[in-house]
């Protein structure tokens, strides 16, 4: 098995947000997909150790903002490589409170979706949250960032908690 | 709600294959994602009315071949807009029988993964098949086709049975 084959899967780059009471948090995710068209439903795979996981579990809602190609690495780093347990990730960030009362990040956002979770699937280290899209809009005509672009052009990296993380030693071996 | 926002989600383009006894079939899918890294696991959303759905249900295995940017529309049309109930989709197609005994399409393939299903999630019109990657390899250094490239550059269309299908009238309204 060549684990690098999994790097050939294509994704976008999203900020996935949720809330727990008055508290809000968000994180970077790449595994956002539409699973049915009627009604429109999304799925996302979130690491159980992440604070956003706890918030989605609690509130049963999440939002996903599809980021544009020009999103700076520092913006992705703020949501993707830091924990909402240590810092307030929304400081200096533009967002709105959506229909689900969860935050929707609007900076560098091409389009967003708000989701009410209807199913949780335990997939080991992660939970797949599946739910109905209750609101969605396009905010700009910018090009969406793909996960490949993030790696190849932006030279971004992948945290250990991501579904698509592959250990460096495995990469060398294959 | 603006349903076109959902078009801003990024995907690859894959041929997803399975078997039922000696019979083999495959279809185009865009909703292939990695859901955990340890062990590496994939998920795909497949329409319940598709023959490949019946085969995956029966055999509990599927393969996914990530197609390259240069894949001709006719090749995608053969797997995406025809039914294995009417034709043999593998006529004139290069493929191998993989570790799962399901076919792995090798034409225009950048990388493939073979998956043993461990969970089936009923999401309405579709089933999400989730499973462990039991084999995977990279077959070429070509660039992967994104779903966006398929639409924008290749001018490809989406069948009604796809998770990401949006009715034309909705598109005009929004």
Short mmCIF file of C-alpha atoms in Angstrom, two decimals:
data_model
loop_
_atom_site.label_atom_id
_atom_site.label_comp_id
_atom_site.label_asym_id
_atom_site.label_seq_id
_atom_site.Cartn_x
_atom_site.Cartn_y
_atom_site.Cartn_z
CA UNK A 1 0.00 0.00 0.00
CA UNK A 2 1.25 3.46 -0.93
CA UNK A 3 -0.30 5.89 1.59
CA UNK A 4 0.61 8.85 -0.62
CA UNK A 5 -2.16 7.74 -3.01
CA UNK A 6 -4.59 9.26 -0.49
CA UNK A 7 -3.00 12.66 -1.15
CA UNK A 8 -4.52 12.49 -4.63
CA UNK A 9 -8.02 12.97 -3.26
CA UNK A 10 -9.30 16.49 -3.97
CA UNK A 11 -10.91 18.76 -1.41
CA UNK A 12 -11.63 22.38 -0.66
CA UNK A 13 -10.48 24.27 2.42
CA UNK A 14 -13.15 25.35 4.90
CA UNK A 15 -13.57 27.05 8.25
CA UNK A 16 -16.08 24.91 10.14
CA UNK A 17 -17.67 26.70 13.11
CA UNK A 18 -20.06 25.83 15.90
CA UNK A 19 -21.23 27.09 19.26
CA UNK A 20 -21.88 25.88 22.79
CA UNK A 21 -24.24 28.22 24.54
CA UNK A 22 -22.65 31.66 24.14
CA UNK A 23 -19.23 30.26 23.30
CA UNK A 24 -18.14 29.97 19.68
CA UNK A 25 -15.29 28.18 17.97
CA UNK A 26 -14.08 27.24 14.52
CA UNK A 27 -11.44 25.10 12.85
CA UNK A 28 -10.07 24.30 9.41
CA UNK A 29 -11.52 21.20 7.70
CA UNK A 30 -11.11 19.79 4.22
CA UNK A 31 -13.62 16.93 4.35
CA UNK A 32 -16.83 18.83 3.61
CA UNK A 33 -19.03 17.08 1.03
CA UNK A 34 -22.61 17.18 -0.13
CA UNK A 35 -24.14 13.74 0.50
CA UNK A 36 -27.65 14.18 -0.94
CA UNK A 37 -29.28 16.80 -3.14
CA UNK A 38 -32.89 16.39 -2.02
CA UNK A 39 -32.88 17.70 0.64
CA UNK A 40 -29.40 19.23 0.36
CA UNK A 41 -27.28 17.60 3.06
CA UNK A 42 -23.62 17.94 4.00
CA UNK A 43 -21.14 15.75 5.87
CA UNK A 44 -17.90 16.68 7.61
CA UNK A 45 -15.34 14.56 9.48
CA UNK A 46 -14.12 16.20 12.70
CA UNK A 47 -11.46 14.95 15.11
CA UNK A 48 -12.89 13.98 18.49
CA UNK A 49 -10.12 15.84 20.34
CA UNK A 50 -11.01 19.19 18.75
CA UNK A 51 -13.02 21.80 20.65
CA UNK A 52 -15.26 22.31 17.61
CA UNK A 53 -16.20 18.61 17.89
CA UNK A 54 -17.43 19.21 21.44
CA UNK A 55 -19.41 22.25 20.31
CA UNK A 56 -21.08 20.50 17.35
CA UNK A 57 -21.98 17.55 19.62
CA UNK A 58 -23.55 19.98 22.10
CA UNK A 59 -25.43 22.33 19.75
CA UNK A 60 -26.13 20.00 16.82
CA UNK A 61 -25.24 22.69 14.30
CA UNK A 62 -22.23 23.74 12.25
CA UNK A 63 -21.37 26.19 9.50
CA UNK A 64 -18.81 25.79 6.72
CA UNK A 65 -17.16 28.72 4.92
CA UNK A 66 -15.39 27.78 1.67
CA UNK A 67 -12.16 29.80 1.61
CA UNK A 68 -10.78 31.57 -1.45
CA UNK A 69 -7.40 30.90 -3.06
CA UNK A 70 -5.98 34.16 -1.68
CA UNK A 71 -6.60 33.29 1.95
CA UNK A 72 -3.34 34.02 3.84
CA UNK A 73 -1.59 31.16 5.61
CA UNK A 74 -1.77 33.17 8.85
CA UNK A 75 -5.58 33.13 8.64
CA UNK A 76 -5.61 29.36 8.10
CA UNK A 77 -3.03 28.95 10.87
CA UNK A 78 -5.23 30.83 13.32
CA UNK A 79 -8.15 28.44 12.77
CA UNK A 80 -6.19 25.30 11.88
CA UNK A 81 -3.16 25.15 14.14
CA UNK A 82 -4.38 26.77 17.32
CA UNK A 83 -6.97 25.66 19.86
CA UNK A 84 -10.01 27.63 20.94
CA UNK A 85 -9.18 26.31 24.42
CA UNK A 86 -6.13 28.63 24.44
CA UNK A 87 -7.13 31.66 22.38
CA UNK A 88 -10.19 33.44 21.03
CA UNK A 89 -9.89 32.56 17.35
CA UNK A 90 -12.44 35.21 16.34
CA UNK A 91 -10.40 38.21 17.49
CA UNK A 92 -10.01 40.48 14.47
CA UNK A 93 -12.04 38.13 12.27
CA UNK A 94 -15.19 39.17 10.42
CA UNK A 95 -18.10 36.81 10.99
CA UNK A 96 -21.85 36.88 11.42
CA UNK A 97 -24.15 34.86 13.62
CA UNK A 98 -26.20 32.73 11.25
CA UNK A 99 -29.65 31.16 11.24
CA UNK A 100 -28.28 28.30 13.37
CA UNK A 101 -26.86 30.89 15.83
CA UNK A 102 -23.42 29.49 15.03
CA UNK A 103 -20.77 31.85 13.65
CA UNK A 104 -20.25 32.06 9.90
CA UNK A 105 -16.77 33.31 9.01
CA UNK A 106 -17.06 35.86 6.18
CA UNK A 107 -13.39 36.85 5.68
CA UNK A 108 -11.92 35.25 2.52
CA UNK A 109 -15.19 33.31 2.15
CA UNK A 110 -16.50 32.42 -1.31
CA UNK A 111 -19.63 30.68 -0.04
CA UNK A 112 -21.00 29.38 3.23
CA UNK A 113 -23.47 26.75 4.35
CA UNK A 114 -25.27 26.32 7.65
CA UNK A 115 -26.12 22.80 8.73
CA UNK A 116 -28.43 21.20 11.30
CA UNK A 117 -26.96 17.83 12.25
CA UNK A 118 -29.28 14.86 11.78
CA UNK A 119 -26.77 12.00 12.09
CA UNK A 120 -23.50 11.43 13.92
CA UNK A 121 -21.33 8.54 12.76
CA UNK A 122 -18.48 7.33 14.95
CA UNK A 123 -15.55 6.57 12.62
CA UNK A 124 -12.86 6.01 15.26
CA UNK A 125 -10.63 9.03 15.85
CA UNK A 126 -13.24 11.25 14.14
CA UNK A 127 -17.01 11.75 14.04
CA UNK A 128 -18.81 12.30 10.76
CA UNK A 129 -21.48 14.91 11.31
CA UNK A 130 -24.19 14.72 8.64
CA UNK A 131 -27.03 17.19 8.38
CA UNK A 132 -29.45 19.26 6.41
CA UNK A 133 -28.38 22.57 4.88
CA UNK A 134 -30.68 25.20 6.44
CA UNK A 135 -29.04 28.25 4.89
CA UNK A 136 -26.38 28.93 2.25
CA UNK A 137 -25.10 31.86 0.22
CA UNK A 138 -22.34 32.98 -2.11
CA UNK A 139 -20.37 35.97 -0.77
CA UNK A 140 -17.83 36.58 -3.54
CA UNK A 141 -16.81 35.51 -7.03
CA UNK A 142 -13.28 34.59 -5.95
CA UNK A 143 -11.86 31.17 -6.82
CA UNK A 144 -12.11 28.55 -4.09
CA UNK A 145 -8.91 27.26 -2.55
CA UNK A 146 -8.38 23.57 -3.10
CA UNK A 147 -6.49 21.48 -0.57
CA UNK A 148 -3.97 20.73 -3.31
CA UNK A 149 -3.40 24.46 -3.92
CA UNK A 150 -2.93 24.95 -0.17
CA UNK A 151 -0.18 22.31 -0.17
CA UNK A 152 1.48 22.92 -3.55
CA UNK A 153 1.26 26.69 -3.96
CA UNK A 154 0.76 28.03 -0.45
CA UNK A 155 3.12 25.38 1.01
CA UNK A 156 0.65 24.78 3.81
CA UNK A 157 0.96 21.76 6.09
CA UNK A 158 -1.50 19.34 7.70
CA UNK A 159 -1.98 19.03 11.48
CA UNK A 160 -1.82 15.58 13.09
CA UNK A 161 -5.52 15.75 13.95
CA UNK A 162 -6.64 15.99 10.29
CA UNK A 163 -8.30 12.99 8.62
CA UNK A 164 -5.76 13.28 5.80
CA UNK A 165 -2.63 13.48 7.96
CA UNK A 166 0.09 11.02 6.89
CA UNK A 167 3.20 10.59 9.02
CA UNK A 168 6.42 11.84 7.50
CA UNK A 169 8.16 8.49 7.95
CA UNK A 170 5.46 6.76 5.95
CA UNK A 171 5.92 9.27 3.16
CA UNK A 172 9.65 8.54 3.02
CA UNK A 173 9.16 4.79 3.02
CA UNK A 174 6.62 4.56 0.22
CA UNK B 1 -31.04 30.05 0.75
CA UNK B 2 -28.94 30.16 -2.40
CA UNK B 3 -28.52 26.53 -3.55
CA UNK B 4 -25.69 27.55 -5.88
CA UNK B 5 -23.51 28.04 -2.79
CA UNK B 6 -23.22 24.25 -2.71
CA UNK B 7 -21.49 24.38 -6.09
CA UNK B 8 -18.56 26.05 -4.33
CA UNK B 9 -17.64 22.82 -2.54
CA UNK B 10 -14.52 21.27 -4.09
CA UNK B 11 -14.19 17.62 -5.09
CA UNK B 12 -12.23 15.32 -7.34
CA UNK B 13 -13.72 13.08 -10.02
CA UNK B 14 -13.56 9.32 -9.43
CA UNK B 15 -14.64 6.04 -10.97
CA UNK B 16 -16.04 4.01 -8.08
CA UNK B 17 -16.27 0.28 -8.82
CA UNK B 18 -17.60 -2.80 -7.08
CA UNK B 19 -18.60 -6.37 -7.80
CA UNK B 20 -21.41 -8.82 -7.11
CA UNK B 21 -20.14 -12.36 -7.51
CA UNK B 22 -18.56 -12.41 -10.97
CA UNK B 23 -20.36 -9.27 -12.13
CA UNK B 24 -18.56 -5.95 -12.02
CA UNK B 25 -19.75 -2.36 -12.34
CA UNK B 26 -18.51 1.18 -11.89
CA UNK B 27 -19.82 4.73 -11.83
CA UNK B 28 -18.59 8.29 -11.56
CA UNK B 29 -18.62 9.83 -8.07
CA UNK B 30 -17.29 13.08 -6.70
CA UNK B 31 -17.95 12.59 -2.98
CA UNK B 32 -14.89 10.52 -2.04
CA UNK B 33 -13.20 11.73 1.16
CA UNK B 34 -10.75 10.42 3.71
CA UNK B 35 -12.51 10.36 7.08
CA UNK B 36 -9.71 9.16 9.39
CA UNK B 37 -5.96 8.79 9.01
CA UNK B 38 -5.34 6.02 11.55
CA UNK B 39 -6.38 3.63 10.12
CA UNK B 40 -6.84 5.31 6.72
CA UNK B 41 -10.57 5.23 5.98
CA UNK B 42 -12.64 6.58 3.10
CA UNK B 43 -16.29 7.51 2.66
CA UNK B 44 -18.36 7.83 -0.50
CA UNK B 45 -22.01 8.79 -1.03
CA UNK B 46 -23.76 6.58 -3.62
CA UNK B 47 -27.31 6.90 -4.95
CA UNK B 48 -29.52 3.99 -3.89
CA UNK B 49 -30.92 3.59 -7.42
CA UNK B 50 -27.46 2.95 -8.93
CA UNK B 51 -26.32 -0.57 -9.80
CA UNK B 52 -22.96 0.10 -8.10
CA UNK B 53 -24.91 0.74 -4.87
CA UNK B 54 -26.41 -2.77 -5.11
CA UNK B 55 -22.97 -4.26 -5.75
CA UNK B 56 -21.26 -2.46 -2.83
CA UNK B 57 -24.12 -3.51 -0.51
CA UNK B 58 -23.66 -7.12 -1.64
CA UNK B 59 -19.85 -7.41 -1.64
CA UNK B 60 -18.93 -4.86 1.02
CA UNK B 61 -16.04 -3.53 -1.06
CA UNK B 62 -15.40 -0.68 -3.47
CA UNK B 63 -12.49 0.88 -5.31
CA UNK B 64 -12.01 4.53 -6.26
CA UNK B 65 -9.81 5.70 -9.15
CA UNK B 66 -8.96 9.42 -9.09
CA UNK B 67 -9.17 10.61 -12.70
CA UNK B 68 -6.68 12.95 -14.35
CA UNK B 69 -7.50 16.35 -15.85
CA UNK B 70 -7.15 14.97 -19.40
CA UNK B 71 -9.84 12.33 -19.01
CA UNK B 72 -12.13 12.63 -22.07
CA UNK B 73 -15.79 13.46 -21.51
CA UNK B 74 -16.71 10.27 -23.41
CA UNK B 75 -14.89 8.19 -20.77
CA UNK B 76 -16.73 9.97 -17.96
CA UNK B 77 -19.99 9.65 -19.91
CA UNK B 78 -19.54 5.90 -20.20
CA UNK B 79 -19.29 5.48 -16.43
CA UNK B 80 -21.42 8.43 -15.34
CA UNK B 81 -24.38 8.66 -17.66
CA UNK B 82 -25.02 5.02 -18.58
CA UNK B 83 -26.23 2.11 -16.49
CA UNK B 84 -24.43 -1.19 -16.05
CA UNK B 85 -27.93 -2.70 -16.27
CA UNK B 86 -27.95 -1.79 -20.00
CA UNK B 87 -24.32 -2.04 -21.12
CA UNK B 88 -20.98 -3.53 -20.11
CA UNK B 89 -19.16 -0.38 -19.02
CA UNK B 90 -15.79 -2.14 -19.03
CA UNK B 91 -15.70 -2.89 -22.77
CA UNK B 92 -12.51 -1.35 -24.12
CA UNK B 93 -11.49 -0.09 -20.66
CA UNK B 94 -8.22 -1.00 -18.95
CA UNK B 95 -8.70 -2.23 -15.41
CA UNK B 96 -7.28 -4.76 -12.99
CA UNK B 97 -8.91 -6.95 -10.38
CA UNK B 98 -7.65 -5.67 -7.07
CA UNK B 99 -7.03 -7.10 -3.61
CA UNK B 100 -10.75 -6.75 -2.87
CA UNK B 101 -11.54 -8.64 -6.11
CA UNK B 102 -13.35 -5.54 -7.29
CA UNK B 103 -12.22 -3.86 -10.52
CA UNK B 104 -9.80 -0.95 -10.36
CA UNK B 105 -10.03 1.28 -13.45
CA UNK B 106 -6.49 2.17 -14.56
CA UNK B 107 -7.21 4.33 -17.65
CA UNK B 108 -6.69 8.06 -16.92
CA UNK B 109 -6.11 7.12 -13.28
CA UNK B 110 -3.71 9.17 -11.13
CA UNK B 111 -4.20 7.06 -7.99
CA UNK B 112 -6.55 4.39 -6.72
CA UNK B 113 -7.74 3.13 -3.37
CA UNK B 114 -9.42 -0.15 -2.44
CA UNK B 115 -11.84 -0.10 0.46
CA UNK B 116 -13.48 -2.71 2.69
CA UNK B 117 -16.76 -1.25 3.96
CA UNK B 118 -17.16 -1.17 7.73
CA UNK B 119 -20.17 1.16 8.02
CA UNK B 120 -23.20 1.98 5.90
CA UNK B 121 -25.09 5.16 6.72
CA UNK B 122 -28.56 5.73 5.29
CA UNK B 123 -28.73 9.39 4.27
CA UNK B 124 -32.04 9.30 2.39
CA UNK B 125 -31.67 9.05 -1.39
CA UNK B 126 -28.06 7.92 -0.91
CA UNK B 127 -26.01 5.59 1.28
CA UNK B 128 -22.66 6.68 2.69
CA UNK B 129 -20.30 3.74 2.53
CA UNK B 130 -17.41 4.13 4.97
CA UNK B 131 -14.51 1.72 5.15
CA UNK B 132 -10.88 0.93 5.66
CA UNK B 133 -8.37 1.42 2.83
CA UNK B 134 -6.85 -2.03 2.22
CA UNK B 135 -4.73 -1.09 -0.79
CA UNK B 136 -3.76 2.09 -2.61
CA UNK B 137 -1.24 3.22 -5.19
CA UNK B 138 -0.25 6.10 -7.45
CA UNK B 139 -0.27 5.18 -11.15
CA UNK B 140 0.82 8.44 -12.81
CA UNK B 141 2.08 11.93 -12.12
CA UNK B 142 -0.76 13.58 -14.03
CA UNK B 143 -2.82 16.32 -12.38
CA UNK B 144 -6.09 15.19 -10.81
CA UNK B 145 -9.31 16.46 -12.33
CA UNK B 146 -11.36 18.54 -9.94
CA UNK B 147 -15.13 18.61 -10.17
CA UNK B 148 -14.86 22.35 -10.85
CA UNK B 149 -12.49 21.72 -13.79
CA UNK B 150 -14.94 19.12 -15.12
CA UNK B 151 -17.72 21.73 -15.09
CA UNK B 152 -15.84 24.89 -16.05
CA UNK B 153 -13.25 23.66 -18.54
CA UNK B 154 -14.60 20.35 -19.80
CA UNK B 155 -18.18 21.67 -19.73
CA UNK B 156 -19.34 18.45 -18.12
CA UNK B 157 -22.79 18.12 -16.59
CA UNK B 158 -24.20 16.43 -13.49
CA UNK B 159 -26.70 13.53 -13.59
CA UNK B 160 -29.89 13.75 -11.53
CA UNK B 161 -28.72 10.91 -9.30
CA UNK B 162 -25.61 12.77 -8.07
CA UNK B 163 -25.49 14.13 -4.49
CA UNK B 164 -24.56 17.53 -5.91
CA UNK B 165 -27.30 17.75 -8.55
CA UNK B 166 -29.23 21.03 -8.45
CA UNK B 167 -32.30 21.48 -10.63
CA UNK B 168 -31.93 23.97 -13.47
CA UNK B 169 -34.99 25.93 -12.35
CA UNK B 170 -33.48 26.44 -8.92
CA UNK B 171 -30.32 27.75 -10.50
CA UNK B 172 -32.26 30.30 -12.52
CA UNK B 173 -34.29 31.45 -9.54
CA UNK B 174 -31.42 32.05 -7.13
#
